[in-house]
Short mmCIF file of C-alpha atoms in Angstrom, two decimals:
data_model
loop_
_atom_site.label_atom_id
_atom_site.label_comp_id
_atom_site.label_asym_id
_atom_site.label_seq_id
_atom_site.Cartn_x
_atom_site.Cartn_y
_atom_site.Cartn_z
CA MET A 10 168.06 103.86 146.37
CA ARG A 11 168.69 103.33 142.87
CA ILE A 12 167.17 99.69 142.71
CA VAL A 13 164.12 101.17 144.69
CA LYS A 14 163.80 103.47 142.08
CA LEU A 15 164.03 100.99 139.34
CA ILE A 16 161.79 98.55 140.82
CA THR A 17 158.75 101.08 141.67
CA SER A 18 158.91 101.86 138.34
CA ALA A 19 158.91 98.70 136.67
CA LEU A 20 156.18 98.10 138.57
CA ALA A 21 154.42 101.03 137.44
CA VAL A 22 155.11 99.52 133.66
CA LEU A 23 154.04 96.36 134.67
CA ALA A 24 150.79 98.01 136.02
CA LEU A 25 149.63 99.43 132.86
CA VAL A 26 150.56 96.55 130.54
CA GLY A 27 147.00 94.75 129.90
CA CYS A 28 145.15 97.33 131.70
CA ALA A 29 140.75 97.35 131.09
CA HIS A 30 140.26 100.55 130.84
CA PRO A 31 136.31 101.41 131.14
CA MET A 32 134.30 102.82 128.38
CA SER A 33 131.32 103.20 127.00
CA MET A 34 129.16 101.80 123.92
CA ALA A 35 125.99 104.69 125.00
CA PRO A 36 125.02 106.20 121.10
CA GLU A 37 124.20 109.62 121.13
CA LEU A 38 120.32 109.95 121.39
CA ALA A 39 120.13 112.95 118.95
CA LYS A 40 121.35 110.46 115.99
CA LEU A 41 118.55 108.70 116.64
CA GLU A 42 115.83 110.31 114.35
CA PRO A 43 112.35 109.26 113.92
CA ALA A 44 111.23 107.43 111.34
CA GLN A 45 109.17 108.74 108.38
CA GLY A 46 105.54 108.04 108.50
CA ALA A 47 103.26 107.20 111.36
CA LEU A 48 104.29 105.30 114.33
CA ILE A 49 103.11 101.51 114.98
CA LYS A 50 99.84 101.99 117.02
CA LYS A 51 101.06 99.20 119.43
CA LYS A 52 102.46 98.92 123.06
CA VAL A 53 105.76 96.97 123.22
CA VAL A 54 107.71 95.65 126.53
CA TYR A 55 111.12 94.75 125.96
CA VAL A 56 112.21 92.31 128.86
CA LEU A 57 115.91 93.00 130.46
CA ALA A 58 116.73 91.71 133.74
CA ASP A 59 118.60 93.92 135.97
CA GLU A 60 121.61 90.81 136.17
CA ALA A 61 122.29 91.28 132.13
CA ARG A 62 121.85 95.15 132.78
CA ASN A 63 124.44 95.02 135.05
CA ARG A 64 126.84 92.36 133.21
CA MET A 65 130.13 94.15 132.46
CA VAL A 66 132.11 92.45 129.14
CA THR A 67 135.87 92.72 128.53
CA THR A 68 136.98 92.65 125.01
CA PRO A 69 140.14 93.59 123.14
CA GLY A 70 141.37 97.16 122.55
CA GLY A 71 145.10 97.89 121.24
CA GLY A 72 148.09 97.44 122.39
CA GLY A 73 147.85 94.15 124.28
CA ASP A 74 144.85 96.01 126.54
CA SER A 75 141.44 95.65 126.23
CA VAL A 76 138.08 98.01 127.35
CA THR A 77 135.16 97.17 129.69
CA TYR A 78 131.88 98.03 128.92
CA TYR A 79 127.96 96.89 130.32
CA PRO A 80 126.73 96.29 127.00
CA TYR A 81 122.84 96.56 127.51
CA LYS A 82 123.41 99.28 130.22
CA ASP A 83 125.02 101.67 127.83
CA ILE A 84 122.81 100.64 124.66
CA GLU A 85 119.52 100.86 126.64
CA THR A 86 118.37 104.60 126.66
CA GLY A 87 119.49 104.47 122.70
CA PHE A 88 117.24 101.15 122.48
CA TYR A 89 114.32 102.59 124.06
CA LYS A 90 114.36 105.79 121.87
CA MET A 91 114.66 103.69 119.11
CA LEU A 92 112.01 101.95 119.77
CA SER A 93 109.70 104.93 120.66
CA ASN A 94 110.63 105.89 117.22
CA VAL A 95 108.53 102.96 115.95
CA PHE A 96 105.45 102.02 118.14
CA ASP A 97 103.43 104.86 119.88
CA ASN A 98 103.78 102.86 123.40
CA VAL A 99 106.34 101.41 124.77
CA GLY A 100 107.72 99.71 128.34
CA LYS A 101 110.33 97.59 130.17
CA ALA A 102 109.89 94.48 132.20
CA SER A 103 112.49 92.80 134.33
CA SER A 104 111.65 89.36 133.69
CA MET A 105 108.83 87.60 131.92
CA SER A 106 107.01 87.05 135.12
CA ASP A 107 106.85 90.91 135.65
CA THR A 108 102.81 90.93 135.28
CA ALA A 109 102.35 94.50 135.76
CA ALA A 110 105.17 95.46 133.13
CA LEU A 111 103.77 93.47 130.81
CA ALA A 112 100.32 94.07 131.03
CA GLY A 113 98.64 95.42 127.70
CA ALA A 114 101.61 94.61 125.62
CA SER A 115 101.04 93.42 122.03
CA TYR A 116 104.73 92.42 121.46
CA ILE A 117 107.57 91.04 123.92
CA ILE A 118 110.66 91.96 123.11
CA VAL A 119 113.69 90.01 123.97
CA PRO A 120 116.79 91.68 123.11
CA THR A 121 120.09 90.15 122.86
CA VAL A 122 123.64 92.22 122.14
CA VAL A 123 126.73 90.64 121.26
CA THR A 124 129.62 92.81 120.95
CA SER A 125 133.33 92.29 120.21
CA SER A 126 136.27 95.05 119.58
CA SER A 127 139.88 95.37 118.39
CA GLY A 128 142.75 97.71 118.23
CA SER A 129 145.01 98.13 115.29
CA ASN A 130 147.44 100.99 117.52
CA PRO A 131 150.29 98.59 119.14
CA LEU A 132 150.62 102.03 121.21
CA ILE A 133 147.31 102.94 122.25
CA TRP A 134 144.60 101.21 123.78
CA LEU A 135 141.71 103.19 122.40
CA PRO A 136 139.54 99.92 120.14
CA THR A 137 139.78 100.77 116.45
CA ASP A 138 136.70 98.96 115.35
CA PHE A 139 133.80 97.63 117.31
CA ASN A 140 130.55 95.29 116.48
CA VAL A 141 127.55 95.41 117.99
CA ASP A 142 125.78 92.65 117.02
CA MET A 143 121.87 92.78 117.85
CA THR A 144 119.13 89.84 118.31
CA LEU A 145 115.03 90.69 118.87
CA ALA A 146 112.65 88.39 119.40
CA PHE A 147 109.05 88.83 119.31
CA THR A 148 106.53 87.07 120.81
CA ASP A 149 103.13 88.44 121.39
CA ALA A 150 101.71 88.21 124.92
CA LYS A 151 100.40 84.85 125.20
CA GLY A 152 103.98 83.73 124.14
CA ALA A 153 103.85 83.04 120.86
CA PRO A 154 106.37 83.61 118.53
CA VAL A 155 105.93 86.58 116.27
CA THR A 156 109.45 87.54 114.71
CA THR A 157 113.08 87.36 115.35
CA LYS A 158 115.36 90.67 113.66
CA LYS A 159 118.63 90.75 113.65
CA VAL A 160 121.58 93.43 112.82
CA VAL A 161 125.62 94.01 113.30
CA GLY A 162 126.24 97.78 113.74
CA ALA A 163 129.96 98.56 113.27
CA GLY A 164 131.92 101.63 114.26
CA LYS A 165 135.47 102.53 113.24
CA ARG A 166 137.41 105.33 114.56
CA ASP A 167 138.51 107.31 111.74
CA ASP A 168 139.44 111.56 111.32
CA GLY A 169 136.17 112.26 113.20
CA ALA A 170 137.56 111.14 116.58
CA THR A 171 139.67 112.96 118.93
CA LEU A 172 141.81 111.39 120.89
CA GLY A 173 140.03 111.89 124.32
CA ASP A 174 137.32 110.28 122.66
CA HIS A 175 137.38 107.17 124.06
CA SER A 176 134.10 105.81 123.80
CA TYR A 177 134.15 106.53 119.50
CA SER A 178 133.80 103.27 117.81
CA GLY A 179 131.77 101.51 120.50
CA ARG A 180 129.33 104.69 120.09
CA LYS A 181 129.45 104.57 116.43
CA ALA A 182 128.48 101.00 116.31
CA SER A 183 125.50 100.70 118.72
CA GLU A 184 124.47 104.22 116.16
CA ASP A 185 124.70 102.20 113.41
CA ALA A 186 122.92 99.24 115.00
CA LEU A 187 119.78 100.90 116.01
CA LYS A 188 119.34 102.64 113.28
CA GLN A 189 119.57 99.11 111.09
CA MET A 190 117.09 98.10 113.63
CA GLN A 191 114.55 100.94 113.67
CA ARG A 192 114.48 100.75 109.52
CA LYS A 193 114.09 96.79 110.05
CA LEU A 194 110.76 97.20 112.64
CA HIS A 195 109.46 100.02 110.80
CA ASP A 196 109.27 98.41 107.28
CA SER A 197 107.98 95.12 108.63
CA PRO A 198 104.52 94.65 107.91
CA GLU A 199 104.13 91.73 110.43
CA LEU A 200 104.36 94.34 113.51
CA ARG A 201 101.58 96.59 112.10
CA MET B 30 170.15 104.33 128.92
CA ARG B 31 169.64 107.61 130.81
CA LEU B 32 166.61 108.43 128.86
CA ILE B 33 165.20 105.32 129.48
CA ARG B 34 165.54 105.41 132.85
CA THR B 35 163.93 108.84 133.11
CA LEU B 36 161.07 107.90 131.66
CA LEU B 37 160.42 104.94 133.59
CA LEU B 38 160.82 107.01 136.64
CA LEU B 39 157.74 109.10 135.24
CA LEU B 40 155.76 106.33 134.86
CA PRO B 41 154.72 106.71 138.33
CA VAL B 42 153.39 110.17 138.09
CA ALA B 43 151.16 109.04 135.22
CA VAL B 44 149.66 105.86 136.79
CA PHE B 45 148.25 107.31 139.78
CA ALA B 46 147.78 110.89 138.51
CA THR B 47 147.18 113.13 135.10
CA GLY B 48 146.67 116.67 136.49
CA CYS B 49 144.44 116.87 132.87
CA ALA B 50 141.15 119.35 132.43
CA MET B 51 138.20 117.26 131.24
CA ASN B 52 134.47 117.35 130.55
CA ALA B 53 131.98 115.31 132.53
CA PRO B 54 130.57 113.37 129.54
CA HIS B 55 126.27 114.89 128.49
CA TYR B 56 123.59 113.02 130.54
CA THR B 57 122.03 110.09 129.21
CA PRO B 58 118.75 109.83 130.35
CA SER B 59 117.99 107.02 132.50
CA VAL B 60 115.05 104.39 130.91
CA ASP B 61 114.24 103.51 134.83
CA ASN B 62 113.64 107.58 135.47
CA VAL B 63 111.79 107.62 132.27
CA GLN B 64 109.45 104.75 133.54
CA LEU B 65 108.99 106.85 137.07
CA LEU B 66 108.34 109.93 135.29
CA LYS B 67 105.95 108.34 132.95
CA LYS B 68 104.00 106.23 135.72
CA GLY B 69 103.40 109.60 137.65
CA GLY B 70 101.05 110.70 134.82
CA THR B 71 101.01 112.96 131.82
CA SER B 72 100.55 116.71 133.32
CA MET B 73 102.90 118.76 131.30
CA VAL B 74 106.06 120.65 132.96
CA LYS B 75 108.79 123.11 132.30
CA VAL B 76 112.30 123.09 133.91
CA GLY B 77 113.39 126.84 135.90
CA GLY B 78 116.67 127.98 136.57
CA PHE B 79 118.97 126.01 139.03
CA SER B 80 121.31 127.49 141.01
CA ALA B 81 124.28 126.06 143.07
CA ILE B 82 125.44 127.46 146.48
CA LYS B 83 128.88 128.14 147.43
CA SER B 84 130.64 126.16 149.62
CA ASP B 85 133.35 123.52 150.54
CA GLY B 86 131.31 120.29 149.70
CA ASN B 87 129.92 122.07 146.08
CA ALA B 88 133.12 121.46 143.91
CA ASN B 89 133.02 123.28 140.48
CA PRO B 90 135.46 121.90 138.80
CA ILE B 91 135.29 118.30 139.90
CA SER B 92 138.68 117.48 141.10
CA ILE B 93 139.51 113.77 140.01
CA ARG B 94 143.83 112.74 141.52
CA GLY B 95 144.31 116.10 140.24
CA SER B 96 142.66 115.98 137.33
CA SER B 97 139.76 118.55 136.94
CA LEU B 98 135.95 117.50 135.57
CA ASN B 99 133.71 119.95 134.32
CA SER B 100 130.66 120.22 133.45
CA PRO B 101 130.11 120.27 129.90
CA TYR B 102 126.83 122.34 130.28
CA ASN B 103 127.98 125.94 130.71
CA ALA B 104 130.76 124.59 132.73
CA SER B 105 127.93 124.39 135.78
CA TYR B 106 126.83 121.24 137.73
CA ALA B 107 123.61 123.50 138.64
CA ASP B 108 123.12 123.59 134.91
CA TYR B 109 123.95 120.12 134.40
CA LEU B 110 121.39 118.85 137.13
CA GLY B 111 118.68 120.92 135.16
CA GLU B 112 119.52 119.32 131.81
CA ALA B 113 119.50 115.84 133.29
CA LEU B 114 116.08 116.77 134.36
CA LYS B 115 114.72 118.31 131.12
CA GLN B 116 116.39 115.32 128.97
CA GLU B 117 114.10 112.53 131.24
CA LEU B 118 111.03 114.95 131.39
CA LEU B 119 111.25 115.22 127.50
CA MET B 120 111.67 112.10 126.52
CA ALA B 121 108.84 110.95 129.13
CA ASN B 122 106.70 113.58 126.86
CA ARG B 123 105.76 115.28 129.73
CA MET B 124 107.84 118.77 128.79
CA ALA B 125 105.83 121.72 128.13
CA ALA B 126 107.46 125.36 128.00
CA ALA B 127 104.18 126.66 128.22
CA SER B 128 103.12 124.46 131.01
CA ASP B 129 102.44 126.75 134.66
CA VAL B 130 103.97 123.90 136.81
CA GLU B 131 107.44 124.84 137.16
CA ILE B 132 110.54 122.57 138.78
CA GLY B 133 113.82 124.48 139.76
CA GLY B 134 116.50 123.82 141.97
CA GLU B 135 119.63 124.57 144.01
CA LEU B 136 122.64 122.16 143.95
CA LEU B 137 124.22 121.95 147.74
CA LYS B 138 126.52 119.31 147.46
CA ASN B 139 128.27 117.98 144.50
CA ASP B 140 131.20 116.13 144.95
CA ILE B 141 133.91 112.83 144.02
CA ASP B 142 136.81 111.28 145.82
CA ALA B 143 138.27 109.19 143.60
CA SER B 144 141.46 108.66 145.96
CA GLY B 145 141.08 105.09 147.16
CA PHE B 146 142.69 102.71 145.50
CA SER B 147 139.78 100.20 145.32
CA VAL B 148 136.57 102.24 146.48
CA GLY B 149 135.68 105.41 144.75
CA LYS B 150 132.98 107.78 146.73
CA GLY B 151 130.41 110.56 145.40
CA ASN B 152 128.07 112.82 146.90
CA MET B 153 125.52 115.00 145.85
CA SER B 154 122.23 116.85 147.34
CA ALA B 155 119.66 118.98 145.96
CA ARG B 156 116.71 121.29 146.87
CA PHE B 157 114.02 120.82 144.52
CA THR B 158 111.04 123.05 144.45
CA VAL B 159 107.63 122.84 142.59
CA LYS B 160 105.93 125.88 141.93
CA LYS B 161 102.39 125.95 139.94
CA ALA B 162 101.22 129.35 138.82
CA GLY B 163 104.10 131.14 140.90
CA MET B 164 103.18 129.07 144.25
CA VAL B 165 105.70 126.41 145.78
CA ARG B 166 103.74 123.36 146.21
CA TYR B 167 106.76 121.23 146.38
CA ASP B 168 110.31 121.79 148.21
CA GLN B 169 112.52 119.24 149.70
CA VAL B 170 115.84 118.20 149.69
CA LYS B 171 117.33 115.02 148.11
CA THR B 172 120.28 113.47 148.75
CA VAL B 173 122.27 110.62 147.36
CA GLN B 174 125.53 108.81 148.08
CA SER B 175 127.48 106.23 145.52
CA GLU B 176 130.52 104.15 145.86
CA TRP B 177 132.00 101.97 142.84
CA GLU B 178 134.98 99.73 142.38
CA SER B 179 137.86 101.79 141.86
CA SER B 180 141.58 101.24 141.26
CA PHE B 181 145.05 102.46 142.11
CA VAL B 182 145.59 102.64 138.92
CA GLY B 183 144.86 106.34 137.47
CA ALA B 184 144.35 105.42 133.85
CA VAL B 185 141.30 103.07 135.20
CA ALA B 186 140.02 104.52 138.02
CA ILE B 187 139.72 108.70 136.68
CA PRO B 188 137.73 107.35 133.59
CA LYS B 189 135.69 105.07 135.81
CA ALA B 190 134.87 108.46 138.55
CA VAL B 191 134.01 110.17 135.11
CA GLN B 192 130.98 107.79 134.46
CA GLU B 193 130.06 106.94 137.71
CA TYR B 194 128.94 110.74 138.15
CA SER B 195 126.03 110.59 135.75
CA ASN B 196 124.94 108.05 137.73
CA MET B 197 124.71 109.76 140.34
CA VAL B 198 122.54 112.24 138.77
CA GLY B 199 120.43 109.63 138.11
CA LYS B 200 120.20 108.33 141.48
CA LEU B 201 119.21 111.81 142.82
CA LEU B 202 116.82 112.43 140.20
CA ALA B 203 115.13 108.81 140.87
CA GLN B 204 114.44 109.83 144.73
CA LEU B 205 112.66 113.04 143.45
CA TYR B 206 110.42 110.87 140.97
CA SER B 207 109.44 108.41 143.32
CA ASP B 208 108.73 110.65 146.09
CA SER B 209 104.68 110.74 145.83
CA ALA B 210 104.62 114.05 147.50
CA PHE B 211 106.63 115.08 144.32
CA VAL B 212 104.45 113.46 142.07
CA GLU B 213 101.22 115.17 143.55
CA ALA B 214 103.03 118.56 143.10
CA SER B 215 103.63 118.37 139.67
CA LYS B 216 100.19 117.65 138.48
#
């Protein structure tokens, strides 16, 4: 009986080590305030395939564990709001051949989001540092390149994070990336 | 040695159940849902009250492997549904408090089953009504059933189930927005 209990407990310990914990890097929408000044009166459509949207990513957390999340799905609503803070008409297409969704677009945007994370606490799996590398490639309706914008957002667990808030650093990194991108787009004369 | 053995014996409990109380995440609008609402027209609407019937299938709080999942909106899942609808209408620029078109509803079923070691399940059903100047123009029930990959490890299965709750709400609202009778009634 004693040996059965010890084996069961050891298996439980093994089950917990190296776990991949689900989290979200979705930004808090209220933090994405509209830009000062008039919106750019153009229709933009971003292209996001379902495959990308549903892609799960695993990056390091703390204590030998890792975290899983869906970068495009998590950031999408914040991304849409950010674009709506800059342009007066925002749409979405699932591919470059989605002609109905792309109709009337002045610019077509292909977003690329690359993420990384790490955890400095050996006892807790929560990621203490999170980065969101966002690149937007703009083309016109005929596919000719217009401009490319890139930002890197950083999020760090600080005194504002509670232990129960698993997504703090990811959320902060997304908010940082989106705020930086909003400023860049708003200040880009080639987009007006 | 005895202390280490005691701690190791307690770990299986941590693996399978936590007994914690937690709040569901605030609803994040779905871009696909916002696009559906925009496609449905530009008429403005307002959101009225949402209530919940008392039944076994209408859980509040929702139990997930011994943990309690509470709604962050007044501890009410009916209010959660109403708030989700409001946020998507706002993002679609279709919300106006002064509109004479009002959307209301009643939560009929609302539950999650995360007891499975490989599959988690959710079940949600609500009656939605649309009234214009007090007259009922739409009265339909929408139902959604969700499934997702789960885990025998509670520390993985529970947060996953919590995340999937808002996805389930989004799917229910997508059904509503896709209904041509709803689109017509909201004009």
